[in-house]
Short mmCIF file of C-alpha atoms in Angstrom, two decimals:
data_model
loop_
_atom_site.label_atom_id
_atom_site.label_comp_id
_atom_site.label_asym_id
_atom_site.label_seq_id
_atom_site.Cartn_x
_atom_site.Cartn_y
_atom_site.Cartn_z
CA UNK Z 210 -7.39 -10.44 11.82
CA UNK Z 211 -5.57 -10.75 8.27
CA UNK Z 212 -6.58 -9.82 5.05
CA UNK Z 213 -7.44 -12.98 2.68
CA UNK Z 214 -5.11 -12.46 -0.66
CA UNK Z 215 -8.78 -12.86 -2.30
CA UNK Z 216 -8.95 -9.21 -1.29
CA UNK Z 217 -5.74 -8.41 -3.11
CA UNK Z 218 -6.68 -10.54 -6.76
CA UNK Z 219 -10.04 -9.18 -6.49
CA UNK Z 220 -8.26 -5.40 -5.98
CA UNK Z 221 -5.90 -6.39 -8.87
CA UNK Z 222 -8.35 -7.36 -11.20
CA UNK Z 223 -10.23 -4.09 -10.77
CA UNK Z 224 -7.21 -1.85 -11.17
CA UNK Z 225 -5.08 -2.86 -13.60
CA UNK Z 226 -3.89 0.22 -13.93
CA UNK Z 227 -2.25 0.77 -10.36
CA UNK Z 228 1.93 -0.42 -10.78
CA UNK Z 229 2.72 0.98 -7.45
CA UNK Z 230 1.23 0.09 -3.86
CA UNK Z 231 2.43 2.04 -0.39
CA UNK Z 232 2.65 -0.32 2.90
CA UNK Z 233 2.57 1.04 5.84
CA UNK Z 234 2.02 0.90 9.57
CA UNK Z 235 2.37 3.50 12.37
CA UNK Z 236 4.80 3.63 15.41
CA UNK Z 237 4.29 4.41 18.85
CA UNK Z 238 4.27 7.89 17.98
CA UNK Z 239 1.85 7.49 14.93
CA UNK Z 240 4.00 8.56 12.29
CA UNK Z 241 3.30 6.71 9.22
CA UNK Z 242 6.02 4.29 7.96
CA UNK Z 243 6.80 1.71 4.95
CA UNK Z 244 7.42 1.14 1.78
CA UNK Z 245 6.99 1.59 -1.77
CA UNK Z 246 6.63 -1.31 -3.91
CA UNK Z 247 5.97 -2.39 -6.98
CA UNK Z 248 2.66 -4.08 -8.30
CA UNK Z 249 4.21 -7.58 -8.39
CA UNK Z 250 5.08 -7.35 -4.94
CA UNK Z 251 1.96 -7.49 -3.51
CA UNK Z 252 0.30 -10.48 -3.65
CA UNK Z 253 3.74 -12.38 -1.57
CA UNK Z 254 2.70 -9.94 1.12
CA UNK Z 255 -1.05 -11.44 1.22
CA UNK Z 256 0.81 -14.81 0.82
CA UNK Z 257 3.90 -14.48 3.61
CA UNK Z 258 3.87 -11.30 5.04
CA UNK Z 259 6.79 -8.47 4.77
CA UNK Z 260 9.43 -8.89 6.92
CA UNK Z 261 10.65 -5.15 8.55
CA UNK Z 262 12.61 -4.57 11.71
CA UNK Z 263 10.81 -4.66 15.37
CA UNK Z 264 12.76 -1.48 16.41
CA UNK Z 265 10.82 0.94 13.50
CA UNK Z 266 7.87 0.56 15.64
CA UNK Z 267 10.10 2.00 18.89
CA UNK Z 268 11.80 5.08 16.88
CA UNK Z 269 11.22 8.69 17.68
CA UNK Z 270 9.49 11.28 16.10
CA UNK Z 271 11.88 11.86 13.68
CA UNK Z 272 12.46 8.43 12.95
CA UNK Z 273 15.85 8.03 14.69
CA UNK Z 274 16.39 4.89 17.13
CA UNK Z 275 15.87 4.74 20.65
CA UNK Z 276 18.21 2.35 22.02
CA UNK Z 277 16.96 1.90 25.12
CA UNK Z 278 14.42 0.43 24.20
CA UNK Z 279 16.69 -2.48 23.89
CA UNK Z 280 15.45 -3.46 20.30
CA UNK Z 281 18.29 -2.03 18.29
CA UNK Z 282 21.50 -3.56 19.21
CA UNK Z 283 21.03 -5.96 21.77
CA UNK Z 284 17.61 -7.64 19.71
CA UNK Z 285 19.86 -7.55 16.46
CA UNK Z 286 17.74 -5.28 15.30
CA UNK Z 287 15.21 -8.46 14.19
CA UNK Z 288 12.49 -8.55 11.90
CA UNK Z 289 9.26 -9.10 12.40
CA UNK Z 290 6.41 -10.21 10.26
CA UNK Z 291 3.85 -7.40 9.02
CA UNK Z 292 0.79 -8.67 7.47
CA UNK Z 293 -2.30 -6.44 5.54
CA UNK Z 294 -4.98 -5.61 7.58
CA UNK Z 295 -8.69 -6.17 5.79
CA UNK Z 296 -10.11 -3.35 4.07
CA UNK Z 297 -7.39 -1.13 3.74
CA UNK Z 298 -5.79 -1.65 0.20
CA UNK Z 299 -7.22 0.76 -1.41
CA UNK Z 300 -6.32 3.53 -4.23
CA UNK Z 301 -3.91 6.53 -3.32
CA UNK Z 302 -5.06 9.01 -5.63
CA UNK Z 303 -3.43 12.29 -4.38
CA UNK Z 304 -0.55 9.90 -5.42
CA UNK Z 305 -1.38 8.90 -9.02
CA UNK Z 306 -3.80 7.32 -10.77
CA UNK Z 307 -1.18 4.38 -10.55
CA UNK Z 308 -0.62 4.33 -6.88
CA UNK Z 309 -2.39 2.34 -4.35
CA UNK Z 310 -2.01 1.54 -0.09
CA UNK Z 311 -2.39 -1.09 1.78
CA UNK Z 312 -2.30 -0.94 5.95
CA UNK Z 313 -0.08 -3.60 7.91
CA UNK Z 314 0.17 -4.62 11.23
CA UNK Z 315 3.54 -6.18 13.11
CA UNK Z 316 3.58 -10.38 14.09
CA UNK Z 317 6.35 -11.73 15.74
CA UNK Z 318 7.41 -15.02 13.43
CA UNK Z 319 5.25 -17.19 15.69
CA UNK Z 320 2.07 -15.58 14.23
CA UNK Z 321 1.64 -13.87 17.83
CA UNK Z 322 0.46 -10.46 17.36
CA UNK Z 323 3.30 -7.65 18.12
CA UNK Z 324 2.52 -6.25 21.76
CA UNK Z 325 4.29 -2.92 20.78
CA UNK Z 326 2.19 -2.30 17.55
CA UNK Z 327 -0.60 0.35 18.60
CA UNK Z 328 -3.12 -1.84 16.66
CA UNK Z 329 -2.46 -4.45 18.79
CA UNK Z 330 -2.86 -2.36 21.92
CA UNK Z 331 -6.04 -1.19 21.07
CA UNK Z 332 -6.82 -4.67 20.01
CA UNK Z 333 -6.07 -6.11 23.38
CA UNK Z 334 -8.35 -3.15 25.54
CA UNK Z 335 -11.23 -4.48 22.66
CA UNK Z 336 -11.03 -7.78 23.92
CA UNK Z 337 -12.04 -6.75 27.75
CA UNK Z 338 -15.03 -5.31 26.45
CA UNK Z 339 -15.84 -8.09 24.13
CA UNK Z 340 -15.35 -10.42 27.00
CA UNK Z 341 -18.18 -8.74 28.38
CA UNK Z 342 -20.22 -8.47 26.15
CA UNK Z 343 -20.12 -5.02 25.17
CA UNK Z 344 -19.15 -3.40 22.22
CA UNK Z 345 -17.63 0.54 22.15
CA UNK Z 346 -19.08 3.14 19.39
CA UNK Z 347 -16.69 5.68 18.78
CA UNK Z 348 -16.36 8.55 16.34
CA UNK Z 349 -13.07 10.53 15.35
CA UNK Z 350 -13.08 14.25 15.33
CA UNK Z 351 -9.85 16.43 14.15
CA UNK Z 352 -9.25 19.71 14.09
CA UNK Z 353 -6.11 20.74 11.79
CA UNK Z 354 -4.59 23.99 10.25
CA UNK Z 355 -4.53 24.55 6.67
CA UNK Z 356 -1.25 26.58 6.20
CA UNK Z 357 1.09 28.03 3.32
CA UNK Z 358 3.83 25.71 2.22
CA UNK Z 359 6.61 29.31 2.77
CA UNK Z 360 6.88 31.14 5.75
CA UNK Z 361 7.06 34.35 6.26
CA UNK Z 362 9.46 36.99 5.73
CA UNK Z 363 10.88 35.93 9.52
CA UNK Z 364 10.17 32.29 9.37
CA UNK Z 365 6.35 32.64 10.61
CA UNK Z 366 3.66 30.11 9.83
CA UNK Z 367 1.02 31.55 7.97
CA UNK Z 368 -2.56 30.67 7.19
CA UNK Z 369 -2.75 29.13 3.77
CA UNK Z 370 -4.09 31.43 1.06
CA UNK Z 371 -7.54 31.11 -0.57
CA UNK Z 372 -8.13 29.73 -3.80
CA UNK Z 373 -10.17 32.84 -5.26
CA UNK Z 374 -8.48 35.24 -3.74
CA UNK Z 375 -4.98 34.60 -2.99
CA UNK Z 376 -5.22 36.14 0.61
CA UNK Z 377 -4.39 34.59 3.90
CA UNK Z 378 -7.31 34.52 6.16
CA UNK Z 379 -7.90 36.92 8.89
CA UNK Z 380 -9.90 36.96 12.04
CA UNK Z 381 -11.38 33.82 13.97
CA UNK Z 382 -14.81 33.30 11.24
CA UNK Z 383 -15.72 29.93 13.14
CA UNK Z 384 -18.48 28.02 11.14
CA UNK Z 385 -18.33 30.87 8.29
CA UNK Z 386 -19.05 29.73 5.07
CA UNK Z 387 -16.97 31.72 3.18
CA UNK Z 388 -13.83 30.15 4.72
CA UNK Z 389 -15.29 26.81 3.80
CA UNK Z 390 -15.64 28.00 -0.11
CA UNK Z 391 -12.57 29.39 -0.30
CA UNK Z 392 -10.80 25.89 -0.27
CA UNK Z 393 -14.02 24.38 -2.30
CA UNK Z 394 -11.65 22.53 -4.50
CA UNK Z 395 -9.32 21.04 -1.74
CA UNK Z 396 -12.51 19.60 0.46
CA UNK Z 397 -14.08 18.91 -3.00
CA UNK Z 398 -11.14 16.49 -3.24
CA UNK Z 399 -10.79 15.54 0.05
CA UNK Z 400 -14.29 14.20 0.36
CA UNK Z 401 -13.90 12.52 -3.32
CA UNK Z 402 -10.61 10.82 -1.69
CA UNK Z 403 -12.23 9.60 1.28
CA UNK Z 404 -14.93 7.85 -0.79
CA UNK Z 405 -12.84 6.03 -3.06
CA UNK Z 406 -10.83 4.73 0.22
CA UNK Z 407 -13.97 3.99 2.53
CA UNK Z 408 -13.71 6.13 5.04
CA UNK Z 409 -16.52 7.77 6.23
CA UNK Z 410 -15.83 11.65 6.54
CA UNK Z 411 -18.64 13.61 7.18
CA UNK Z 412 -19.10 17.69 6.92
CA UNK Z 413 -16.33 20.61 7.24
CA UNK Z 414 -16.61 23.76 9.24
CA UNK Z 415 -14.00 26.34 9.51
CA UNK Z 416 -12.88 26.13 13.04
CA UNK Z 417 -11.95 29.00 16.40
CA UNK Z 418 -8.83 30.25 14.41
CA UNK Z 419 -7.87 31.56 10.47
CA UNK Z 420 -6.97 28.47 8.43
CA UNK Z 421 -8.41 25.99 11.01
CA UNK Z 422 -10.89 23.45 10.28
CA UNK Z 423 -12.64 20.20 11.76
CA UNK Z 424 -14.00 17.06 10.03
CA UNK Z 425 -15.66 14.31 11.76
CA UNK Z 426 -15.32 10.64 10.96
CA UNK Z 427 -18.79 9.01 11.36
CA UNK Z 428 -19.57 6.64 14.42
CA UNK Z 429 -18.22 2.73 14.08
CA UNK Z 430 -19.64 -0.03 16.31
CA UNK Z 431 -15.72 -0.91 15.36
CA UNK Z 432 -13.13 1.00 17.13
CA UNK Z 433 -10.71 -1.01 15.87
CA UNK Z 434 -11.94 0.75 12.07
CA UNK Z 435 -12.22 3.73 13.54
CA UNK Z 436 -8.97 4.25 14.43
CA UNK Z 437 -7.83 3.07 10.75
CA UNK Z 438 -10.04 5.52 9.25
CA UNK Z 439 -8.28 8.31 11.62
CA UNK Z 440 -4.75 7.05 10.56
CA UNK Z 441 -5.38 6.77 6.93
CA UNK Z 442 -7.72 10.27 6.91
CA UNK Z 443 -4.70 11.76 8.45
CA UNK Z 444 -2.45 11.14 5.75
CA UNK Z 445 -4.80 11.74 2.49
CA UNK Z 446 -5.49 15.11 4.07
CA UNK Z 447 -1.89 15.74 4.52
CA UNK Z 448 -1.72 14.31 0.59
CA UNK Z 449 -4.75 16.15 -1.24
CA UNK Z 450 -3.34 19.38 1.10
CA UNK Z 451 -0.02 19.61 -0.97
CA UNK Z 452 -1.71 18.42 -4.36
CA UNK Z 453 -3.07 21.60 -4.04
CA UNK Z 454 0.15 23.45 -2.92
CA UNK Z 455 -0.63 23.80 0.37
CA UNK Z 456 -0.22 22.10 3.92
CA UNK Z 457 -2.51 20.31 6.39
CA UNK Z 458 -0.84 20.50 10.08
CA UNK Z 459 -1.84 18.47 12.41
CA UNK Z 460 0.48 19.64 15.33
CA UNK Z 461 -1.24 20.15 18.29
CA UNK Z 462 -0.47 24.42 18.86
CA UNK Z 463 0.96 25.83 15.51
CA UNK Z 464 0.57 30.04 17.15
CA UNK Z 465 0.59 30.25 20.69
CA UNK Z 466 -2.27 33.27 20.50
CA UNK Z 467 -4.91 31.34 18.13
CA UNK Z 468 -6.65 27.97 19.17
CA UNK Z 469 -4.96 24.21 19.45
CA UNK Z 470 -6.08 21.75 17.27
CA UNK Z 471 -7.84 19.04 19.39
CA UNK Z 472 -8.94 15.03 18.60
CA UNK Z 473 -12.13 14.47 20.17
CA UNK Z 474 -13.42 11.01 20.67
CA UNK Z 475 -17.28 10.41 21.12
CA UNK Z 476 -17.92 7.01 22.79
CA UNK Z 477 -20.47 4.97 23.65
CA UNK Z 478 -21.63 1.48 24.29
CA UNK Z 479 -23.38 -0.93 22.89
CA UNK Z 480 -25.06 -4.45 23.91
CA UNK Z 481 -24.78 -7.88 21.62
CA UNK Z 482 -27.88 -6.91 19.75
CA UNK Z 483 -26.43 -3.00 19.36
CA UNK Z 484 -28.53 -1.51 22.14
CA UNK Z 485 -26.74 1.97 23.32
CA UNK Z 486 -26.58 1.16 26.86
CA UNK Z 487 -25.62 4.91 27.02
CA UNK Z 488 -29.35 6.20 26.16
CA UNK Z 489 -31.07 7.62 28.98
CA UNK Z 490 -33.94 10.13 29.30
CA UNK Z 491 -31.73 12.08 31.88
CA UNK Z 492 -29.50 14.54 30.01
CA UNK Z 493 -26.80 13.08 32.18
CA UNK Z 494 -26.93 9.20 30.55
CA UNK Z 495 -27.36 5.96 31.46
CA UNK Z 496 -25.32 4.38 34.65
CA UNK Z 497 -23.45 2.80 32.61
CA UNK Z 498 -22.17 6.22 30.68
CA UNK Z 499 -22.12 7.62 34.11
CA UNK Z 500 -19.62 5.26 35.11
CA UNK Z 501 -17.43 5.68 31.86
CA UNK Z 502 -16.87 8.99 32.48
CA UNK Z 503 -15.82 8.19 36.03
CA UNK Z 504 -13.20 5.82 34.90
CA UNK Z 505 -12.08 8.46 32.27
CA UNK Z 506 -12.40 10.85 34.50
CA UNK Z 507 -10.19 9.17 37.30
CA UNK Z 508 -7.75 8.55 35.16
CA UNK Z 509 -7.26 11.41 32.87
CA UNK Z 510 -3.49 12.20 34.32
CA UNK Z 511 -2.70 8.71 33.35
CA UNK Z 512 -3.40 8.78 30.08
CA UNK Z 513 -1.91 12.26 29.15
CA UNK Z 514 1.20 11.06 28.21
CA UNK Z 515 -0.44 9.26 25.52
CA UNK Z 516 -3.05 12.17 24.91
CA UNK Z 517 -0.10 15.07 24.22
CA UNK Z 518 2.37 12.71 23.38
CA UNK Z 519 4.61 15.86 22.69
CA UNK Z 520 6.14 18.76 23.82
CA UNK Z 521 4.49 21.29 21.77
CA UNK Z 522 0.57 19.10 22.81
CA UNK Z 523 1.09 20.86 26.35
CA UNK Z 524 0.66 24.32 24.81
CA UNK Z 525 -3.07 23.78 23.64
CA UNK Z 526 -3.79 23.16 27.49
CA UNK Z 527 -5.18 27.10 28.26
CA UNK Z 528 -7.99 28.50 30.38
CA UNK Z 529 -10.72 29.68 28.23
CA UNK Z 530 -9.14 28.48 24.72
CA UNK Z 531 -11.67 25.41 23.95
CA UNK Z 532 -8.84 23.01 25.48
CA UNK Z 533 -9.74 21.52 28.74
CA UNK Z 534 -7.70 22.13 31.50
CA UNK Z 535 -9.26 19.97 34.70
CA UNK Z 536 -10.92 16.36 35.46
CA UNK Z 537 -14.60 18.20 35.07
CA UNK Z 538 -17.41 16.73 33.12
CA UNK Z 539 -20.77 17.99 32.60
CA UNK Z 540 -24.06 17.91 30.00
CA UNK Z 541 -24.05 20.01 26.95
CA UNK Z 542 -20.64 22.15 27.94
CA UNK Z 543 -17.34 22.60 25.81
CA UNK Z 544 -15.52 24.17 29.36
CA UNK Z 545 -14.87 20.17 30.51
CA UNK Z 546 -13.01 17.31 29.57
CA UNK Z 547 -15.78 15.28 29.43
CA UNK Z 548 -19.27 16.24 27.88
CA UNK Z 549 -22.01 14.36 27.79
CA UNK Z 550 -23.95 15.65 24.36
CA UNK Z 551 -26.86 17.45 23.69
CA UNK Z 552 -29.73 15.18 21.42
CA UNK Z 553 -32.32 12.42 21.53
CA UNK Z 554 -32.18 10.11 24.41
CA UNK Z 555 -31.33 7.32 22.32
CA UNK Z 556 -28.05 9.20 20.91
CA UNK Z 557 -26.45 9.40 24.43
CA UNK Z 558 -22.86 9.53 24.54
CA UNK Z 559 -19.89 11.19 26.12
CA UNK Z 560 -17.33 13.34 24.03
CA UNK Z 561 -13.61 13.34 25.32
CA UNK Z 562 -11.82 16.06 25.05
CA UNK Z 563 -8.48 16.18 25.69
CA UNK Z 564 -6.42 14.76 23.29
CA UNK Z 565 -4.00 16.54 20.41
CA UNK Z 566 -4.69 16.17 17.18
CA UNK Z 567 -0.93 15.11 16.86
CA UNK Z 568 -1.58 12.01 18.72
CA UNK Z 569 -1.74 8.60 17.73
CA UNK Z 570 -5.56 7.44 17.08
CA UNK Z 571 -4.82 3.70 17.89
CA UNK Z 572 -3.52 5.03 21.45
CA UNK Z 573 -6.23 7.75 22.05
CA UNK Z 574 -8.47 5.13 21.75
CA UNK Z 575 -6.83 2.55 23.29
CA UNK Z 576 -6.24 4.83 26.97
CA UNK Z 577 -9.61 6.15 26.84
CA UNK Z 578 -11.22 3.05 25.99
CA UNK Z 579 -9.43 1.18 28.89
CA UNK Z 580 -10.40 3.90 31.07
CA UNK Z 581 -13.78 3.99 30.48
CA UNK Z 582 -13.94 -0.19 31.19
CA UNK Z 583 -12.33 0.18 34.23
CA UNK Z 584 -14.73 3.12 35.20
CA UNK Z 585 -17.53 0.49 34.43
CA UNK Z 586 -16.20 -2.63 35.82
CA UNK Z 587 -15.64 -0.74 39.35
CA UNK Z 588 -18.07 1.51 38.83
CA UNK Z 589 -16.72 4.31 39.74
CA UNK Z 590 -18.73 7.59 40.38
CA UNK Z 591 -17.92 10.60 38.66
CA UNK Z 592 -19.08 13.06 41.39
CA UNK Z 593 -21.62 15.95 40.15
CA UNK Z 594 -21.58 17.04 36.47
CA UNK Z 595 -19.88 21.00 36.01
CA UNK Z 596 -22.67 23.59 35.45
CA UNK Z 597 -21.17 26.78 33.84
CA UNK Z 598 -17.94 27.43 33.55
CA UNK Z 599 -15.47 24.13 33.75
CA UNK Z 600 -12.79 26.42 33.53
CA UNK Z 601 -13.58 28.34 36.75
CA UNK Z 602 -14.46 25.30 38.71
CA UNK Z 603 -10.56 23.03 37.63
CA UNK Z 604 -9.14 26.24 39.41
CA UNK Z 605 -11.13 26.32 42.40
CA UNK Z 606 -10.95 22.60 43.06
CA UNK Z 607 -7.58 22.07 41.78
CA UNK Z 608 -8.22 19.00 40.07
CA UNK Z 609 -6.57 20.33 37.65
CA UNK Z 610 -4.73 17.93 34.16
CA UNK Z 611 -0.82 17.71 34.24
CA UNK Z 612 0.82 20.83 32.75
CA UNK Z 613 3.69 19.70 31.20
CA UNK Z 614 5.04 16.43 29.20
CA UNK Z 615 7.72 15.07 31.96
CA UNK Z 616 4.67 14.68 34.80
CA UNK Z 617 2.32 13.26 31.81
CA UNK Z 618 5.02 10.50 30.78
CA UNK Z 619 5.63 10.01 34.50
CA UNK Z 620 1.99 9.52 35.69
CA UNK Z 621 1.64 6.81 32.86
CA UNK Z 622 4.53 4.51 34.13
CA UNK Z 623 3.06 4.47 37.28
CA UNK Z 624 -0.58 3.80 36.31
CA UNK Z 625 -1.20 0.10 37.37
CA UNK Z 626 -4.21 0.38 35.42
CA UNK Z 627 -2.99 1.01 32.12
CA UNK Z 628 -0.50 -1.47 32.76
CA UNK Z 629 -3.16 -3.98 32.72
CA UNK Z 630 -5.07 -2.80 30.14
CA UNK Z 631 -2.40 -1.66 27.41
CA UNK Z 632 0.38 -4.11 28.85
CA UNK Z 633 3.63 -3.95 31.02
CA UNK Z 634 5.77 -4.00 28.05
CA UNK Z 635 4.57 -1.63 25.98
CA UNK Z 636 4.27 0.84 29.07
CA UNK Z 637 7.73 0.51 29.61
CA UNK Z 638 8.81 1.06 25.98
CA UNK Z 639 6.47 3.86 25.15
CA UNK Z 640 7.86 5.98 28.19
CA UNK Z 641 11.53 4.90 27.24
CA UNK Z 642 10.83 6.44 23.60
CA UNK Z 643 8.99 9.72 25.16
CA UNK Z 644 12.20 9.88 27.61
CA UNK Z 645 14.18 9.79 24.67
CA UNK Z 646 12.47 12.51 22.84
CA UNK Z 647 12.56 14.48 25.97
CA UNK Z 648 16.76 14.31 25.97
CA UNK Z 649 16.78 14.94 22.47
CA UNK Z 650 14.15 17.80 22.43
CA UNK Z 651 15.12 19.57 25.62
CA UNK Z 652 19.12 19.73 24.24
CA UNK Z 653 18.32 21.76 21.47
CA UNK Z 654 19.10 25.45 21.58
CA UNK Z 655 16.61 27.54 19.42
CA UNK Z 656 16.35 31.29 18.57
CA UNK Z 657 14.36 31.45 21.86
CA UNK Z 658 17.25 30.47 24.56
CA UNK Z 659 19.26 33.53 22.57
CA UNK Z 660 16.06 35.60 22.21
CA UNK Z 661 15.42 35.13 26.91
CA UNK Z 662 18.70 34.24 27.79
CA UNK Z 663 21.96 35.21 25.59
CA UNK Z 664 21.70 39.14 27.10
CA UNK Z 665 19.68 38.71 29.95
CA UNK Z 666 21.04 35.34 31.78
#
């Protein structure tokens, strides 16, 4: 869907005072990318669209091309057509009172929709569900670092100071309230942000590690939304982070001795007249949420090269850390992948647990969403649900999640399932760009090859 230019006069007419407007759009690897423009410049893109290069949405990390994708040289490096998507112009304010954003999404110059933009992807898994006449509920939950802008003395990270007292925070503290306080004025923003840009963030509590925190995005009967919210909540708290000279991380294992930072999806399912087909009196859910997980759950090595899209995302993966490690589920337990939560019957849902918080929310949802279909369209059984420790029984049984990015990328360009669900072509370029970044991350040398290997090799 496109956003009416009624939506942008109407916007216009209420803030006469905002002169400047980011676009932008996210790649495969959910970086963030546009332009600034000026208030006249906004209505044409309600009217024709902006016209950007195909290959932005195929570039690496860093932003550099990935020829071989083929859509640099040999595509002519064509534009496509990027159009606003409804309900996201909004006001910017860690930017100025005078800046605004506005979301697009990529159209090849037929009107089709771009099969490599991750809106689209998600778009397309929505449609199997729709077709059936079921509707996903999901909720966004990230966990992210609040750090100091310097390093250290020798180049370490450290947690960001506090506000009253100008110390960095020390020991774990998870749900403490003074840690919360102590950056009153940054959530006091962050919450005021979220309001004026409609997204619907919910409490804070200070997370398993100094300077780490969680948020959660309130359940949407529109996962589509949802995953705007995620993208756009991202980058105010990034925003309203420096504003107050400071830093919001979202990489997925900042210290390798303190806890990842994790984005966990809750999902369930709802009938045409919004019926959780998910509610059950039995702790363990419906059939139906029984048979979700054992999609997910069957296919949780597929999808982890979309879940820790990175190298550093395969360092949160740790025995007794809060990370999962195996294809366990279970009622009412953080030690699995897949937990069915504790609360009313009606409220019945699963909570997936694997993915990064560095990893793109239109994806995420997108894998895990095609997952859980295919878990209910074949319905598959999960076996028995984990009692105790999830940890314990991945080892025992071995079913255990891929340890390392090259098997992850590799077990999702074999998956015939995702295939279907998130498309041949978009398989096939989202492994070339990981492939890419794998080169080009691997043939770096860092202090650490001199630190193992320059007096002991």
């Amino acid at each position: 869907m496109v956003a009416d230019i009624a939506e942008a006069e109407t916007f216009l007419a209420a803030h006469p005072h905002i002169n400047y407007f980011e676009i932008l759009f996210t790649s495969m690897t959910g970086v963030p990318r546009g332009k600034r423009l000026r208030r006249h410049e906004l209505l044409p893109i309600y009217k024709y669209g902006r016209f950007l290069p195909g290959s932005v949405l195929v570039v690496d990390t860093l932003g550099a091309d990935c020829e071989d994708t083929g859509l640099v040289w040999e595509d002519g490096d064509a534009d496509r057509v990027c159009r606003p998507v409804p309900g996201t112009l909004v006001p910017a304010p860690w930017l100025g009172d005078d800046v605004g954003q506005v979301m697009l999404s990529m159209y090849e110059l037929d009107g089709t929709p771009n099969d490599l933009d991750p809106r689209h992807v998600l778009q397309r898994v929505l449609e199997r569900y729709e077709a059936d006449g079921l509707t996903p509920v999901v909720a966004c939950e990230l966990e992210y670092y609040l750090i100091d802008l310097e390093r250290g003395p020798e180049g370490q990270l450290r947690p960001a100071a506090t506000f009253n007292t100008g110390q960095s925070p020390k020991g774990t503290q998870v749900y403490g309230l003074p840690e919360i306080e102590q950056h009153g004025a940054f959530f006091r923003d962050l919450w005021e942000t979220a309001d004026a840009q409609n997204i619907p963030l919910e409490g804070a509590i200070s997370e398993f590690a100094p300077g780490q925190v969680e948020l959660t995005l309130s359940h949407k009967p529109d996962a589509l939304r949802a995953a705007d919210d995620a993208v756009m909540y991202k980058r105010l708290a990034k925003g309203v982070a420096l504003s107050h000279g400071i830093e919001a991380t979202f990489m997925a294992k900042p210290w390798a001795d303190r806890a990842g930072s994790g984005f966990h999806v809750h999902i369930s399912v709802a009938d045409k007249d919004g019926n959780n087909l998910c509610a059950s009196d039995d702790p363990q859910g419906s059939d139906m949420l029984k048979q979700m997980i054992g999609g997910m759950k069957a296919h949780l090595a597929d999808v982890m090269g979309i879940l820790a899209p990175n190298a550093n995302s395969f360092k949160r993966f740790k025995a007794n850390s809060y990370a999962p490690v195996g294809l366990t589920w279970g009622v009412n337990n953080r030690t699995v992948s897949l937990r069915v939560t504790a609360g009313p019957a009606h409220t019945r849902h699963v909570e997936h647990r694997v993915a990064g918080a560095d990893a793109n929310p239109y994806l995420v949802l997108a894998a895990i969403l095609a997952a859980a279909h295919h878990g209910i369209a074949q319905k598959i059984d999960p076996g028995p649900a984990v009692v105790g420790n999830g940890y314990a029984a991945a080892a025992e049984s071995g079913a255990i999640l891929p340890t390392n990015w090259f098997a992850a990328v590799d077990y999702l360009s074999n998956s015939k399932v995702l295939r279907d669900y998130l498309g041949e072509r978009f398989v096939d370029m989202y492994v070339s760009v990981k492939r890419t970044e794998q080169a080009r991350f691997y043939e770096e040398v860092t202090e650490l090859d001199y630190d193992w290997y320059l007096r002991n090799a």
